Amino acid sequence: MIIFNKKFLVLLIAILSLGLFLAACGGGDSEESTGGEEANGGEESSEESEGESSEGSGEGEFEEQEWRFVTEELQGEVQYEYAAEFAKRIEEKTNGAIKVEALEYGALGSEVDQAQLLQQGGVEMAVMSPGFTGGQVPDGQIFSLHYFFPADPAKTQEVLTNSEALNKDLRAKYEEHNITPLAFWTEGSMAWTSNVGIEKPSDWEGLNMRVQESPLMRESYDAYGATVQSLSWGELYTALDRETVDAQENPLFFIESASFHEVQDTITISNHNNYVAMTTVNTGWYNGLSDKEKTLIDETVTEMQDWVFEEQKRQNEAGLEAIKSDEEYDTKVIELTEDQIAEFKKVAEPVHEYYRNEVKGIDPELYDKLKKEIEEISGE
Ligand code: 6CS
């Protein structure tokens, strides 16, 4: 029997909406398309940029236009609230000339569909998790290494904001695929949920772990003895409920708002990784904007690094509180000790070297540069 719960309906609506949307925009390469085809190297024909990226009509003014900003989360969650705050700031700064429509998960399909839409120019902007394009941009998989970035979200945010390896070198790699990441930011430390209560690496043996589309995530969990399955988060509640998947990782606010704790008995505070999201724009579209428009976007994105850090912190604290005080669903919260974390590190750290030396398409220099930047910030 099919269980029509909230998550299932979100997925169904997503699939139907995507079909309608793709039919309407002709797969993204119609004249209405904003950014040209994938991997156009950021070049855009003069026809495409005409009328979309001209200078404002006067000093300090902007031409009227509308940008679509798709996110992988629902209203109230960090990514959506980021897009809504960005929209508010842009409208204020342009006296309403530029309107930004924040779109929640489900409006345009799954996370993978959304990434493709951005690449094709079906939307101008997206909050994107690197895990969904790991097959296309292998270097973006660096965010799925365990115990690589600092455990402290504030330090990770500092790395994400200031790293040249990410904001210059990795950005260039995404741009080969018509995705320009303008900023990287954390949605908080991820925790593991399961019914077994994960406390040591061997607890993973025989578990089927849900992952995003990043091949490296398989390696990270393989090392602990788990199998993996990639799924959109819209399918995850049902998969956990039916036990076709046994475990998943996410920041605490997301575990609570997606109700994963309702169908999992335990949460392990593992500090194994921070969730990273990127503010992205379609490269062809962005390159076709005027300098004034680019500066408007860049400055707003920069300002919002502190805003989003505070937002995720607030939401993660509230999420943990809500899980702990939930009287209907009792969830055991396990906090790993330093000794337990050391056991996980012993297994996870060889995957760092494997990633650097063995994974196809990886740039070892980018890895080395980022590692050095992380060491400088974490003071190790
Ligand atoms: O687990 C996921 O796939 C989802 N998690 C978060 C925190 N944001 C969106 C993403 O798709």
Tab-separated table of C-alpha atoms in Angstrom, residues 8-376:
chain	number	residue	atom	x	y	z
A	8	PHE	CA	5.594	11.591	-0.791
A	9	LEU	CA	3.300	14.426	-1.840
A	10	VAL	CA	6.244	16.835	-2.069
A	11	LEU	CA	7.947	14.401	-4.431
A	12	LEU	CA	4.850	13.863	-6.536
A	13	ILE	CA	4.256	17.607	-6.891
A	14	ALA	CA	7.939	18.031	-7.760
A	15	ILE	CA	7.805	15.508	-10.595
A	16	LEU	CA	4.590	16.972	-12.048
A	17	SER	CA	5.841	20.557	-11.758
A	18	LEU	CA	9.145	19.715	-13.393
A	19	GLY	CA	7.403	18.101	-16.347
A	20	LEU	CA	5.245	21.195	-16.844
A	21	PHE	CA	8.180	23.518	-16.358
A	22	LEU	CA	10.441	21.721	-18.820
A	23	ALA	CA	7.652	21.612	-21.373
A	24	ALA	CA	7.154	25.349	-20.910
A	25	CYS	CA	10.816	26.297	-21.264
A	26	GLY	CA	11.624	23.748	-23.962
A	27	GLY	CA	14.363	22.071	-21.940
A	28	GLY	CA	16.111	25.321	-21.214
A	29	ASP	CA	17.531	26.202	-24.628
A	30	SER	CA	14.687	28.343	-25.891
A	31	GLU	CA	15.071	32.074	-26.453
A	32	GLU	CA	13.675	32.660	-22.965
A	33	SER	CA	16.552	30.662	-21.560
A	34	THR	CA	18.787	32.887	-19.481
A	35	GLY	CA	22.147	31.352	-19.833
A	36	GLY	CA	22.656	29.121	-22.830
A	37	GLU	CA	23.644	25.487	-22.783
A	38	GLU	CA	25.678	23.622	-20.260
A	39	ALA	CA	29.426	23.944	-20.498
A	40	ASN	CA	29.306	26.948	-22.817
A	41	GLY	CA	32.362	28.172	-20.973
A	42	GLY	CA	30.505	31.189	-19.722
A	43	GLU	CA	30.093	32.645	-23.220
A	44	GLU	CA	26.715	33.928	-24.206
A	45	SER	CA	25.553	35.098	-27.596
A	46	SER	CA	24.794	38.805	-27.941
A	47	GLU	CA	21.193	37.855	-28.807
A	48	GLU	CA	20.771	36.086	-25.490
A	49	SER	CA	22.243	38.834	-23.366
A	50	GLU	CA	20.406	41.622	-25.189
A	51	GLY	CA	17.591	43.080	-23.135
A	52	GLU	CA	18.549	41.047	-20.080
A	53	SER	CA	21.738	42.626	-18.945
A	54	SER	CA	21.868	46.212	-20.106
A	55	GLU	CA	22.827	49.100	-17.828
A	56	GLY	CA	20.146	50.684	-15.712
A	57	SER	CA	18.234	53.632	-17.148
A	58	GLY	CA	20.169	56.163	-15.084
A	59	GLU	CA	22.695	56.678	-12.326
A	60	GLY	CA	21.893	54.345	-9.454
A	61	GLU	CA	18.910	52.831	-11.251
A	62	PHE	CA	18.388	49.330	-12.540
A	63	GLU	CA	16.403	47.992	-15.423
A	64	GLU	CA	13.264	46.153	-14.336
A	65	GLN	CA	13.809	42.412	-14.304
A	66	GLU	CA	12.958	39.248	-12.448
A	67	TRP	CA	15.343	36.523	-11.357
A	68	ARG	CA	14.380	33.042	-10.185
A	69	PHE	CA	16.307	31.640	-7.240
A	70	VAL	CA	15.670	27.952	-6.611
A	71	THR	CA	16.578	26.195	-3.372
A	72	GLU	CA	16.705	22.586	-2.187
A	73	GLU	CA	14.694	23.250	0.967
A	74	LEU	CA	11.190	24.278	2.060
A	75	GLN	CA	9.993	27.620	3.403
A	76	GLY	CA	11.333	28.220	6.901
A	77	GLU	CA	14.479	26.142	6.273
A	78	VAL	CA	17.919	27.724	5.898
A	79	GLN	CA	18.339	27.639	2.103
A	80	TYR	CA	14.879	29.004	1.383
A	81	GLU	CA	15.218	31.717	4.032
A	82	TYR	CA	18.588	32.635	2.471
A	83	ALA	CA	16.973	33.121	-0.945
A	84	ALA	CA	14.086	35.094	0.589
A	85	GLU	CA	16.515	37.380	2.471
A	86	PHE	CA	18.601	37.836	-0.686
A	87	ALA	CA	15.416	38.759	-2.587
A	88	LYS	CA	14.468	41.313	0.074
A	89	ARG	CA	17.887	42.945	0.004
A	90	ILE	CA	18.024	43.115	-3.806
A	91	GLU	CA	14.552	44.649	-4.024
A	92	GLU	CA	15.449	47.234	-1.401
A	93	LYS	CA	18.745	48.144	-3.049
A	94	THR	CA	17.138	48.535	-6.490
A	95	ASN	CA	13.980	50.318	-5.296
A	96	GLY	CA	11.936	47.376	-6.493
A	97	ALA	CA	13.341	47.315	-10.039
A	98	ILE	CA	14.824	43.843	-9.604
A	99	LYS	CA	12.521	41.226	-8.190
A	100	VAL	CA	13.886	37.867	-7.064
A	101	GLU	CA	11.525	34.931	-6.743
A	102	ALA	CA	12.650	32.468	-4.071
A	103	LEU	CA	11.539	28.939	-4.988
A	104	GLU	CA	11.293	26.114	-2.498
A	105	TYR	CA	12.239	22.479	-3.054
A	106	GLY	CA	9.665	20.631	-5.086
A	107	ALA	CA	8.666	23.548	-7.309
A	108	LEU	CA	11.067	22.472	-10.050
A	109	GLY	CA	11.935	18.843	-9.352
A	110	SER	CA	14.606	17.086	-7.375
A	111	GLU	CA	17.973	18.559	-6.377
A	112	VAL	CA	19.584	16.985	-9.473
A	113	ASP	CA	16.847	18.425	-11.738
A	114	GLN	CA	17.394	21.842	-10.179
A	115	ALA	CA	21.153	21.707	-10.817
A	116	GLN	CA	20.465	20.866	-14.467
A	117	LEU	CA	17.955	23.705	-14.757
A	118	LEU	CA	20.527	26.177	-13.495
A	119	GLN	CA	23.092	24.838	-15.970
A	120	GLN	CA	20.629	25.134	-18.833
A	121	GLY	CA	19.513	28.614	-17.843
A	122	GLY	CA	16.003	27.602	-16.757
A	123	VAL	CA	16.674	29.558	-13.548
A	124	GLU	CA	19.229	32.302	-12.927
A	125	MET	CA	20.230	31.392	-9.371
A	126	ALA	CA	20.268	28.321	-7.136
A	127	VAL	CA	21.383	27.253	-3.708
A	128	MET	CA	23.110	24.001	-4.558
A	129	SER	CA	24.691	21.278	-2.448
A	130	PRO	CA	27.930	20.041	-4.056
A	131	GLY	CA	26.840	16.462	-3.337
A	132	PHE	CA	24.400	16.522	-6.244
A	133	THR	CA	26.976	17.335	-8.949
A	134	GLY	CA	29.798	15.130	-7.644
A	135	GLY	CA	29.783	13.117	-10.896
A	136	GLN	CA	30.256	16.231	-13.031
A	137	VAL	CA	32.659	18.232	-10.869
A	138	PRO	CA	34.797	15.621	-9.077
A	139	ASP	CA	36.683	18.260	-7.058
A	140	GLY	CA	33.392	19.337	-5.452
A	141	GLN	CA	33.397	15.992	-3.645
A	142	ILE	CA	35.996	17.357	-1.263
A	143	PHE	CA	33.061	18.452	0.913
A	144	SER	CA	32.121	14.820	1.563
A	145	LEU	CA	35.389	13.879	3.268
A	146	HIS	CA	34.892	13.084	6.944
A	147	TYR	CA	36.974	14.903	9.566
A	148	PHE	CA	38.652	17.081	6.903
A	149	PHE	CA	37.116	20.516	7.554
A	150	PRO	CA	37.202	21.906	11.123
A	151	ALA	CA	34.519	20.418	13.392
A	152	ASP	CA	33.641	23.916	14.615
A	153	PRO	CA	31.091	25.375	12.157
A	154	ALA	CA	32.453	28.913	12.769
A	155	LYS	CA	35.925	27.839	11.630
A	156	THR	CA	34.502	25.971	8.675
A	157	GLN	CA	32.559	29.098	7.713
A	158	GLU	CA	35.812	31.080	7.897
A	159	VAL	CA	37.494	28.599	5.544
A	160	LEU	CA	34.523	28.599	3.163
A	161	THR	CA	34.400	32.394	3.065
A	162	ASN	CA	38.108	33.079	2.634
A	163	SER	CA	39.609	30.073	0.872
A	164	GLU	CA	41.251	30.831	-2.471
A	165	ALA	CA	41.264	27.124	-3.306
A	166	LEU	CA	37.465	27.160	-3.138
A	167	ASN	CA	36.495	30.663	-4.240
A	168	LYS	CA	38.949	30.814	-7.147
A	169	ASP	CA	40.178	27.345	-8.146
A	170	LEU	CA	37.096	25.264	-7.419
A	171	ARG	CA	34.852	28.029	-8.764
A	172	ALA	CA	36.690	27.800	-12.110
A	173	LYS	CA	36.028	24.054	-12.239
A	174	TYR	CA	32.290	24.552	-11.732
A	175	GLU	CA	32.312	27.276	-14.402
A	176	GLU	CA	33.349	24.661	-16.973
A	177	HIS	CA	29.834	23.289	-16.335
A	178	ASN	CA	28.050	26.638	-16.508
A	179	ILE	CA	27.706	26.883	-12.716
A	180	THR	CA	29.340	29.842	-10.942
A	181	PRO	CA	29.528	29.395	-7.166
A	182	LEU	CA	29.594	32.938	-5.744
A	183	ALA	CA	29.836	31.741	-2.155
A	184	PHE	CA	30.220	28.612	-0.068
A	185	TRP	CA	28.606	28.462	3.391
A	186	THR	CA	27.744	25.962	6.059
A	187	GLU	CA	24.294	24.846	7.172
A	188	GLY	CA	25.839	23.422	10.325
A	189	SER	CA	27.444	20.297	11.633
A	190	MET	CA	25.882	17.050	10.385
A	191	ALA	CA	24.671	14.257	12.653
A	192	TRP	CA	23.931	10.619	11.814
A	193	THR	CA	20.493	9.131	12.436
A	194	SER	CA	19.818	5.383	12.662
A	195	ASN	CA	17.906	2.809	14.664
A	196	VAL	CA	21.074	1.106	15.919
A	197	GLY	CA	22.726	4.047	17.693
A	198	ILE	CA	26.077	4.609	15.973
A	199	GLU	CA	28.943	4.889	18.462
A	200	LYS	CA	31.858	3.153	16.715
A	201	PRO	CA	32.831	2.463	13.084
A	202	SER	CA	31.759	-1.195	13.243
A	203	ASP	CA	28.177	-0.109	14.096
A	204	TRP	CA	27.894	0.793	10.406
A	205	GLU	CA	28.381	-2.784	9.240
A	206	GLY	CA	25.365	-4.006	7.288
A	207	LEU	CA	23.616	-0.600	7.303
A	208	ASN	CA	22.339	0.933	4.083
A	209	MET	CA	23.218	4.636	4.190
A	210	ARG	CA	21.411	7.294	2.173
A	211	VAL	CA	23.782	9.598	0.279
A	212	GLN	CA	23.545	12.332	-2.339
A	213	GLU	CA	24.921	11.862	-5.880
A	214	SER	CA	28.595	12.013	-4.976
A	215	PRO	CA	30.616	8.849	-5.741
A	216	LEU	CA	33.050	9.732	-2.956
A	217	MET	CA	30.309	9.488	-0.340
A	218	ARG	CA	30.277	5.775	-1.165
A	219	GLU	CA	33.971	5.520	-0.226
A	220	SER	CA	33.499	7.354	3.060
A	221	TYR	CA	30.777	4.939	4.188
A	222	ASP	CA	32.381	1.897	2.555
A	223	ALA	CA	35.307	2.473	4.879
A	224	TYR	CA	32.987	1.968	7.872
A	225	GLY	CA	31.450	-1.154	6.299
A	226	ALA	CA	28.121	0.343	5.181
A	227	THR	CA	26.443	0.139	1.792
A	228	VAL	CA	25.029	3.316	0.242
A	229	GLN	CA	22.058	4.369	-1.792
A	230	SER	CA	21.591	7.771	-3.428
A	231	LEU	CA	18.183	9.388	-3.037
A	232	SER	CA	16.599	12.807	-3.146
A	233	TRP	CA	15.697	13.973	0.350
A	234	GLY	CA	12.020	14.059	-0.707
A	235	GLU	CA	12.048	10.254	-0.818
A	236	LEU	CA	14.036	9.790	2.358
A	237	TYR	CA	11.335	9.856	5.050
A	238	THR	CA	9.460	7.015	3.348
A	239	ALA	CA	12.671	5.053	2.727
A	240	LEU	CA	13.645	5.300	6.418
A	241	ASP	CA	10.117	4.475	7.510
A	242	ARG	CA	10.023	1.366	5.307
A	243	GLU	CA	13.620	0.520	6.288
A	244	THR	CA	14.834	0.307	2.685
A	245	VAL	CA	17.429	2.784	4.000
A	246	ASP	CA	18.825	2.518	7.552
A	247	ALA	CA	20.686	5.764	8.155
A	248	GLN	CA	21.255	9.300	6.890
A	249	GLU	CA	23.284	12.437	7.692
A	250	ASN	CA	22.053	16.014	7.935
A	251	PRO	CA	22.244	19.116	10.112
A	252	LEU	CA	19.973	18.992	13.172
A	253	PHE	CA	17.549	21.644	11.936
A	254	PHE	CA	16.907	19.580	8.805
A	255	ILE	CA	16.529	16.291	10.688
A	256	GLU	CA	13.813	17.950	12.755
A	257	SER	CA	12.013	19.861	10.008
A	258	ALA	CA	12.025	16.894	7.596
A	259	SER	CA	10.801	14.764	10.554
A	260	PHE	CA	13.520	12.118	10.071
A	261	HIS	CA	13.686	11.742	13.871
A	262	GLU	CA	10.122	10.401	13.770
A	263	VAL	CA	11.301	7.328	11.854
A	264	GLN	CA	14.754	6.899	13.437
A	265	ASP	CA	15.416	5.942	17.060
A	266	THR	CA	18.775	7.652	17.553
A	267	ILE	CA	20.857	10.655	16.550
A	268	THR	CA	24.646	10.555	16.814
A	269	ILE	CA	26.399	13.906	17.265
A	270	SER	CA	29.500	12.797	15.399
A	271	ASN	CA	31.098	16.070	14.240
A	272	HIS	CA	32.239	14.162	11.126
A	273	ASN	CA	31.432	16.947	8.702
A	274	ASN	CA	29.696	20.263	8.151
A	275	TYR	CA	26.933	20.536	5.560
A	276	VAL	CA	28.093	22.882	2.780
A	277	ALA	CA	25.839	24.778	0.387
A	278	MET	CA	26.791	27.062	-2.496
A	279	THR	CA	25.132	30.232	-3.783
A	280	THR	CA	25.318	29.659	-7.519
A	281	VAL	CA	24.410	31.535	-10.687
A	282	ASN	CA	24.215	30.392	-14.293
A	283	THR	CA	27.647	31.348	-15.657
A	284	GLY	CA	26.478	32.596	-19.066
A	285	TRP	CA	23.751	34.729	-17.523
A	286	TYR	CA	26.029	36.188	-14.842
A	287	ASN	CA	28.797	37.017	-17.323
A	288	GLY	CA	26.267	38.847	-19.474
A	289	LEU	CA	25.191	41.179	-16.636
A	290	SER	CA	26.414	44.761	-16.399
A	291	ASP	CA	29.207	45.534	-13.928
A	292	LYS	CA	26.684	47.349	-11.749
A	293	GLU	CA	24.422	44.293	-11.598
A	294	LYS	CA	27.359	41.965	-10.896
A	295	THR	CA	28.535	44.236	-8.076
A	296	LEU	CA	25.023	44.327	-6.622
A	297	ILE	CA	24.897	40.524	-6.513
A	298	ASP	CA	28.483	40.054	-5.298
A	299	GLU	CA	28.148	42.577	-2.477
A	300	THR	CA	24.864	41.104	-1.312
A	301	VAL	CA	26.246	37.563	-1.359
A	302	THR	CA	29.290	38.698	0.654
A	303	GLU	CA	27.124	40.519	3.223
A	304	MET	CA	25.016	37.417	3.657
A	305	GLN	CA	27.826	35.134	4.824
A	306	ASP	CA	27.405	36.384	8.414
A	307	TRP	CA	23.620	36.449	8.111
A	308	VAL	CA	23.389	32.815	7.015
A	309	PHE	CA	25.834	31.681	9.682
A	310	GLU	CA	23.593	33.155	12.395
A	311	GLU	CA	20.472	31.754	10.713
A	312	GLN	CA	21.782	28.170	10.590
A	313	LYS	CA	23.019	28.444	14.193
A	314	ARG	CA	19.616	29.593	15.403
A	315	GLN	CA	17.819	26.889	13.416
A	316	ASN	CA	20.169	24.089	14.511
A	317	GLU	CA	19.865	25.030	18.192
A	318	ALA	CA	16.073	25.170	17.901
A	319	GLY	CA	16.027	21.878	15.955
A	320	LEU	CA	17.920	19.983	18.672
A	321	GLU	CA	15.698	21.489	21.354
A	322	ALA	CA	12.560	20.459	19.467
A	323	ILE	CA	13.829	16.883	19.010
A	324	LYS	CA	14.722	16.583	22.695
A	325	SER	CA	11.387	17.937	23.863
A	326	ASP	CA	9.266	15.953	21.382
A	327	GLU	CA	6.985	13.876	23.606
A	328	GLU	CA	5.450	11.868	20.781
A	329	TYR	CA	8.704	10.640	19.217
A	330	ASP	CA	11.421	9.676	21.639
A	331	THR	CA	14.876	10.033	20.064
A	332	LYS	CA	18.058	9.050	21.884
A	333	VAL	CA	20.780	11.665	21.331
A	334	ILE	CA	24.282	10.157	21.487
A	335	GLU	CA	27.209	12.550	21.762
A	336	LEU	CA	30.478	10.904	20.749
A	337	THR	CA	33.404	11.313	23.143
A	338	GLU	CA	36.839	12.433	21.937
A	339	ASP	CA	38.027	8.798	22.138
A	340	GLN	CA	35.104	7.592	20.045
A	341	ILE	CA	35.764	10.327	17.473
A	342	ALA	CA	39.418	9.236	17.343
A	343	GLU	CA	38.240	5.731	16.309
A	344	PHE	CA	36.228	7.195	13.440
A	345	LYS	CA	39.139	9.402	12.376
A	346	LYS	CA	41.422	6.363	12.142
A	347	VAL	CA	39.111	4.885	9.496
A	348	ALA	CA	38.136	8.133	7.764
A	349	GLU	CA	41.558	9.728	7.322
A	350	PRO	CA	42.941	7.183	4.811
A	351	VAL	CA	39.993	8.143	2.582
A	352	HIS	CA	41.499	11.669	2.363
A	353	GLU	CA	44.658	10.279	0.762
A	354	TYR	CA	42.617	7.950	-1.435
A	355	TYR	CA	40.618	10.970	-2.613
A	356	ARG	CA	43.765	13.010	-3.337
A	357	ASN	CA	45.694	10.274	-5.086
A	358	GLU	CA	43.193	7.870	-6.615
A	359	VAL	CA	39.890	9.528	-7.459
A	360	LYS	CA	39.601	10.234	-11.168
A	361	GLY	CA	39.503	13.892	-12.142
A	362	ILE	CA	40.736	15.242	-8.797
A	363	ASP	CA	43.192	18.123	-8.769
A	364	PRO	CA	45.725	17.224	-6.014
A	365	GLU	CA	47.021	20.815	-5.951
A	366	LEU	CA	43.573	22.123	-5.056
A	367	TYR	CA	43.396	19.530	-2.274
A	368	ASP	CA	46.847	20.508	-0.938
A	369	LYS	CA	46.079	24.218	-1.076
A	370	LEU	CA	42.771	23.808	0.759
A	371	LYS	CA	44.330	21.523	3.362
A	372	LYS	CA	46.936	24.191	4.085
A	373	GLU	CA	44.268	26.895	4.363
A	374	ILE	CA	42.293	24.692	6.768
A	375	GLU	CA	45.391	24.059	8.889
A	376	GLU	CA	46.093	27.808	9.065
